[in-house]
Coordinates of C-alpha atoms and ligand atoms in Angstrom, one line a residue:
M1 CA -41.5 -44.4 61.3
S2 CA -44.6 -44.9 63.7
S3 CA -44.7 -43.8 67.1
V4 CA -42.7 -40.8 68.4
P5 CA -39.5 -41.7 69.3
F6 CA -38.8 -39.4 72.9
T7 CA -41.3 -38.7 75.6
P8 CA -42.2 -34.8 75.7
D9 CA -41.9 -33.5 79.2
L10 CA -45.2 -30.6 79.1
S11 CA -43.9 -29.2 82.5
I12 CA -41.4 -27.4 80.6
K13 CA -43.0 -24.4 78.5
P14 CA -40.4 -22.1 77.0
E15 CA -41.2 -18.9 75.9
V16 CA -42.0 -18.6 72.5
T17 CA -41.6 -15.0 70.4
A18 CA -43.0 -15.1 66.6
F19 CA -42.3 -13.1 63.8
F20 CA -44.5 -13.2 61.1
D21 CA -42.9 -12.1 57.4
A22 CA -45.8 -10.7 55.9
P23 CA -45.1 -10.7 51.7
T24 CA -44.4 -15.3 52.2
N25 CA -46.8 -15.6 55.2
T26 CA -44.2 -16.9 57.2
I27 CA -43.9 -17.7 61.0
S28 CA -40.3 -17.0 62.2
Y29 CA -39.8 -18.0 66.7
V30 CA -37.2 -17.0 68.3
V31 CA -37.7 -20.1 71.2
K32 CA -36.1 -19.2 75.0
D33 CA -35.4 -21.6 77.4
P34 CA -37.4 -21.0 80.5
S35 CA -34.2 -21.9 82.8
S36 CA -31.6 -19.8 81.4
D37 CA -31.0 -16.9 78.7
A38 CA -30.4 -19.5 75.7
C39 CA -32.1 -19.5 72.6
A40 CA -32.5 -21.0 69.4
V41 CA -34.1 -19.1 66.0
I42 CA -36.6 -21.5 63.5
D43 CA -37.6 -21.0 60.1
S44 CA -36.0 -16.8 59.6
V45 CA -36.7 -15.4 56.5
M46 CA -34.2 -13.1 54.8
D47 CA -36.3 -10.7 52.0
I48 CA -35.6 -10.4 48.6
D49 CA -37.5 -8.3 45.7
Y50 CA -37.2 -10.7 43.3
A51 CA -38.3 -8.2 39.9
A52 CA -35.6 -6.3 40.9
G53 CA -33.0 -9.6 42.6
R54 CA -32.7 -7.2 45.7
I55 CA -31.6 -8.8 48.5
T56 CA -32.1 -7.0 52.2
Y57 CA -32.5 -8.1 56.1
D58 CA -35.3 -6.1 57.6
G59 CA -36.6 -9.3 59.2
A60 CA -33.7 -10.9 60.2
D61 CA -32.8 -7.5 61.6
R62 CA -35.6 -7.6 63.8
I63 CA -34.9 -11.0 65.0
I64 CA -31.8 -9.7 66.0
A65 CA -32.4 -7.3 67.2
Y66 CA -35.0 -8.9 69.9
I67 CA -32.0 -11.3 70.8
R68 CA -29.8 -8.3 71.5
E69 CA -32.5 -6.8 73.5
H70 CA -33.4 -9.3 75.8
N71 CA -30.1 -10.1 76.5
L72 CA -30.1 -13.9 74.8
K73 CA -27.7 -16.5 73.6
L74 CA -28.3 -17.5 70.3
E75 CA -27.1 -21.5 70.3
W76 CA -29.3 -23.0 67.2
L77 CA -31.1 -22.2 64.0
I78 CA -33.1 -24.6 62.7
E79 CA -34.6 -24.8 59.5
T80 CA -38.1 -27.6 59.8
H81 CA -37.0 -27.9 55.7
V82 CA -35.9 -26.7 52.7
H83 CA -38.4 -24.0 52.1
A84 CA -39.7 -23.1 48.8
D85 CA -41.2 -20.3 49.5
H86 CA -39.0 -17.5 50.8
L87 CA -35.2 -17.6 51.4
S88 CA -33.6 -18.4 54.5
G89 CA -31.9 -15.7 56.7
A90 CA -30.3 -18.2 59.0
P91 CA -26.7 -17.6 58.0
Y92 CA -26.7 -13.6 57.9
I93 CA -28.4 -14.0 61.6
Q94 CA -25.8 -16.9 62.3
G95 CA -23.0 -14.0 61.2
K96 CA -24.2 -11.7 63.9
L97 CA -24.9 -13.8 66.6
G98 CA -23.8 -17.8 66.4
G99 CA -25.4 -20.6 67.1
K100 CA -25.5 -23.5 65.2
L101 CA -27.4 -24.2 61.7
G102 CA -29.2 -27.6 61.7
I103 CA -31.8 -29.0 59.3
G104 CA -32.8 -32.7 58.9
E105 CA -30.1 -35.3 57.6
N106 CA -33.0 -35.7 54.4
I107 CA -31.5 -32.4 53.2
T108 CA -29.0 -34.5 50.6
I109 CA -32.1 -35.8 49.2
V110 CA -32.9 -32.9 48.3
Q111 CA -30.1 -31.0 47.5
D112 CA -28.9 -34.1 44.8
T113 CA -33.0 -33.8 43.1
F114 CA -32.1 -29.8 42.8
G115 CA -28.7 -29.4 42.6
K116 CA -29.5 -31.6 39.4
I117 CA -32.4 -28.7 38.4
F118 CA -30.5 -26.2 38.6
N119 CA -27.0 -28.1 37.2
E120 CA -25.3 -27.1 39.5
G121 CA -21.4 -28.0 39.5
T122 CA -18.8 -30.0 41.9
E123 CA -18.5 -26.6 43.9
F124 CA -22.0 -27.3 45.5
Q125 CA -22.0 -30.4 47.5
R126 CA -24.7 -33.0 48.1
D127 CA -23.9 -33.9 51.6
G128 CA -25.1 -31.3 53.8
S129 CA -21.9 -30.2 54.8
Q130 CA -23.5 -26.4 54.5
F131 CA -25.3 -27.0 58.0
D132 CA -23.6 -27.6 61.1
R133 CA -25.9 -30.2 62.4
L134 CA -28.0 -32.5 60.7
F135 CA -30.6 -34.2 62.4
K136 CA -31.8 -38.0 62.8
D137 CA -35.6 -39.0 63.7
G138 CA -35.1 -39.1 67.6
D139 CA -31.9 -37.2 68.0
S140 CA -31.7 -34.3 70.3
Y141 CA -30.1 -31.2 71.4
S142 CA -29.6 -29.0 74.3
I143 CA -30.7 -25.2 73.5
G144 CA -29.1 -24.3 77.4
N145 CA -31.3 -26.7 79.6
L146 CA -34.0 -27.5 77.3
T147 CA -33.9 -30.4 75.6
A148 CA -35.2 -30.3 71.8
Y149 CA -36.3 -33.4 69.9
A150 CA -36.3 -33.9 66.1
M151 CA -38.8 -36.2 64.8
H152 CA -39.1 -36.6 61.2
T153 CA -42.1 -35.8 59.5
P154 CA -41.3 -36.3 55.5
G155 CA -43.8 -35.6 53.1
H156 CA -44.4 -31.8 52.0
T157 CA -40.5 -32.4 51.4
P158 CA -37.8 -35.3 52.3
A159 CA -36.1 -33.6 54.9
C160 CA -39.5 -32.1 57.1
M161 CA -38.7 -32.6 60.6
T162 CA -41.0 -31.1 63.9
H163 CA -38.9 -29.9 66.4
V164 CA -40.6 -30.4 69.8
M165 CA -39.2 -28.0 72.9
G166 CA -41.5 -28.9 76.0
D167 CA -45.0 -28.6 75.8
A168 CA -44.5 -26.9 72.1
A169 CA -43.5 -28.4 68.7
F170 CA -42.7 -26.7 65.4
V171 CA -44.5 -28.5 62.5
G172 CA -43.0 -26.7 60.0
D173 CA -45.2 -27.1 56.9
T174 CA -46.3 -30.6 58.0
L175 CA -50.0 -29.2 59.7
F176 CA -51.2 -25.9 59.0
M177 CA -53.9 -24.5 60.9
P178 CA -57.2 -26.3 61.7
D179 CA -58.6 -24.6 59.1
G180 CA -55.7 -24.6 56.9
G181 CA -55.9 -27.9 57.1
S182 CA -52.3 -29.4 55.5
A183 CA -49.5 -28.2 53.2
R184 CA -49.4 -29.2 49.2
A185 CA -46.8 -32.3 48.9
D186 CA -46.2 -31.9 45.1
F187 CA -43.0 -30.9 44.7
P188 CA -40.7 -33.0 43.7
G189 CA -40.2 -35.9 47.1
G190 CA -43.3 -34.6 48.0
D191 CA -45.8 -37.5 48.8
A192 CA -49.4 -37.2 49.9
R193 CA -49.5 -40.4 51.6
T194 CA -46.1 -40.0 53.5
L195 CA -47.6 -36.7 54.6
Y196 CA -50.5 -38.1 55.9
R197 CA -48.6 -40.7 58.0
S198 CA -46.5 -37.8 59.2
I199 CA -49.5 -35.9 59.9
Q200 CA -50.1 -39.4 62.5
R201 CA -47.2 -38.4 63.6
V202 CA -47.5 -35.0 65.0
L203 CA -51.1 -35.8 66.5
S204 CA -50.2 -38.6 68.6
L205 CA -48.0 -35.9 70.3
P206 CA -50.3 -35.2 73.5
G207 CA -53.2 -33.6 72.9
E208 CA -51.9 -30.0 75.2
M209 CA -49.1 -30.3 73.1
R210 CA -48.7 -26.7 71.3
L211 CA -48.2 -26.5 67.8
F212 CA -46.4 -23.2 65.9
M213 CA -47.3 -23.0 62.2
C214 CA -44.9 -21.9 59.5
H215 CA -47.0 -20.8 57.3
D216 CA -50.3 -18.8 58.0
Y217 CA -52.8 -17.6 55.2
G218 CA -55.7 -16.3 56.8
P219 CA -58.3 -18.8 55.0
N220 CA -61.8 -17.1 55.0
G221 CA -60.2 -13.4 55.9
R222 CA -59.8 -14.3 59.1
E223 CA -56.7 -12.8 61.0
I224 CA -53.9 -14.7 60.8
Q225 CA -52.8 -17.0 63.6
W226 CA -49.8 -19.7 64.5
E227 CA -50.9 -21.6 67.2
T228 CA -52.7 -24.0 68.5
T229 CA -52.8 -27.6 70.1
V230 CA -52.5 -31.3 69.0
A231 CA -56.3 -32.1 70.5
D232 CA -57.7 -29.3 68.1
E233 CA -55.9 -29.8 64.8
R234 CA -57.1 -33.9 65.8
E235 CA -60.5 -31.9 66.1
H236 CA -60.8 -30.1 63.8
N237 CA -58.8 -29.8 61.1
I238 CA -60.3 -29.9 57.7
H239 CA -57.7 -32.2 56.4
V240 CA -57.3 -34.7 58.4
G241 CA -59.3 -33.7 61.4
K242 CA -61.9 -36.6 63.2
D243 CA -62.6 -39.6 60.6
A244 CA -60.3 -38.6 57.8
T245 CA -58.9 -41.6 56.1
E246 CA -55.8 -42.0 54.5
D247 CA -56.9 -42.6 50.7
A248 CA -59.2 -39.6 51.5
F249 CA -56.3 -37.9 52.5
V250 CA -54.8 -38.7 49.4
A251 CA -56.7 -38.0 47.0
M252 CA -58.4 -34.5 48.2
R253 CA -54.3 -33.9 48.3
E254 CA -53.6 -35.2 44.8
A255 CA -56.4 -33.4 43.2
R256 CA -55.9 -30.1 45.3
D257 CA -52.1 -29.5 44.1
A258 CA -52.6 -30.4 40.7
T259 CA -54.3 -26.8 40.6
L260 CA -51.6 -25.0 42.3
A261 CA -49.5 -22.9 40.7
M262 CA -45.8 -23.0 41.9
P263 CA -45.0 -20.6 44.8
R264 CA -43.7 -16.8 43.5
L265 CA -40.2 -17.1 45.1
I266 CA -39.9 -21.0 44.1
I267 CA -36.8 -20.5 41.9
P268 CA -34.7 -18.1 44.2
S269 CA -35.4 -20.0 47.1
L270 CA -34.8 -23.1 46.4
Q271 CA -31.0 -22.7 44.7
V272 CA -30.6 -20.6 48.0
N273 CA -32.0 -22.9 51.0
M274 CA -29.8 -26.0 49.8
R275 CA -27.1 -24.5 50.5
A276 CA -28.2 -24.0 54.0
G277 CA -29.3 -19.9 52.7
R278 CA -25.9 -18.7 51.0
L279 CA -26.7 -17.0 47.9
P280 CA -24.4 -19.0 44.7
P281 CA -20.7 -18.3 44.8
K282 CA -19.6 -14.8 43.2
D283 CA -18.4 -15.0 39.6
D284 CA -15.0 -14.0 38.8
D285 CA -16.2 -10.2 38.8
G286 CA -17.3 -10.7 42.1
N287 CA -20.9 -10.9 40.8
V288 CA -23.6 -13.0 42.3
F289 CA -26.6 -14.4 40.0
L290 CA -29.6 -16.4 40.5
K291 CA -29.8 -19.0 37.2
V292 CA -34.0 -20.0 36.0
P293 CA -34.1 -22.7 35.4
V294 CA -36.3 -23.3 31.4
N295 CA -39.1 -25.6 31.9
G296 CA -36.7 -27.5 34.6
L297 CA -39.9 -27.4 37.3
Ligands
FE2_1 FE1 -42.1 -25.5 53.0

């Protein structure tokens, strides 16, 4: 794995509409093919009040309403990775609007790891079959007339992919805004050195390419932002910009990760997202439960 395994076409400029989920600082996107009514949804959110065990769909409903209002045809629901900080709204949106659900092929590694941690039985398949498409590095797919490419960018998790569509790239948690640096690399299957190399891959995309983040936390009190460029990240990213070396990055990342608490929603998120955003199966009485592994994480 080294350079970018496809040639981006920067003359194609998809229309990107962002939806910010304040409780989890997640940004979801509707990406529209500029030459047709086809679109994709990237990293949607299902709402949870974890203390109450209550699931709702206000955020996903906003995305559905937008797609309907603009008479778009939803062709893809993309997960950049198995999120540990929010639950995916993809199956709910797919149920209303159709489209295919895709994630990186290393979802199987994530399913194996967390299938064990949550002591799931044979009901839980670890072959990625909950998704419609498992992307390999360099794979392409169509959104109307727009060709999208998947690029494997592991490190935050083993299944992380960056999706490139025309002059826009959706980096998931591979990068944050320049003043936010990078995401943690200490979840099971994460690795700081791998993350550094994946980031270098993203930074080797053309400088003028637009980059869209999955998260922003408004560091130092600034307003929430989610869009930058490759050139801006190369120059200004506080963790990997300018002359940051791999060893310095790894030392910084590992020291910092050791201080971070687990994300508030990691336990429900992983149980649901490893199932492509579906809740665990109902019990004999028709009730749904989420588990809490004691000292398991
Ligand atoms: Fe993440």
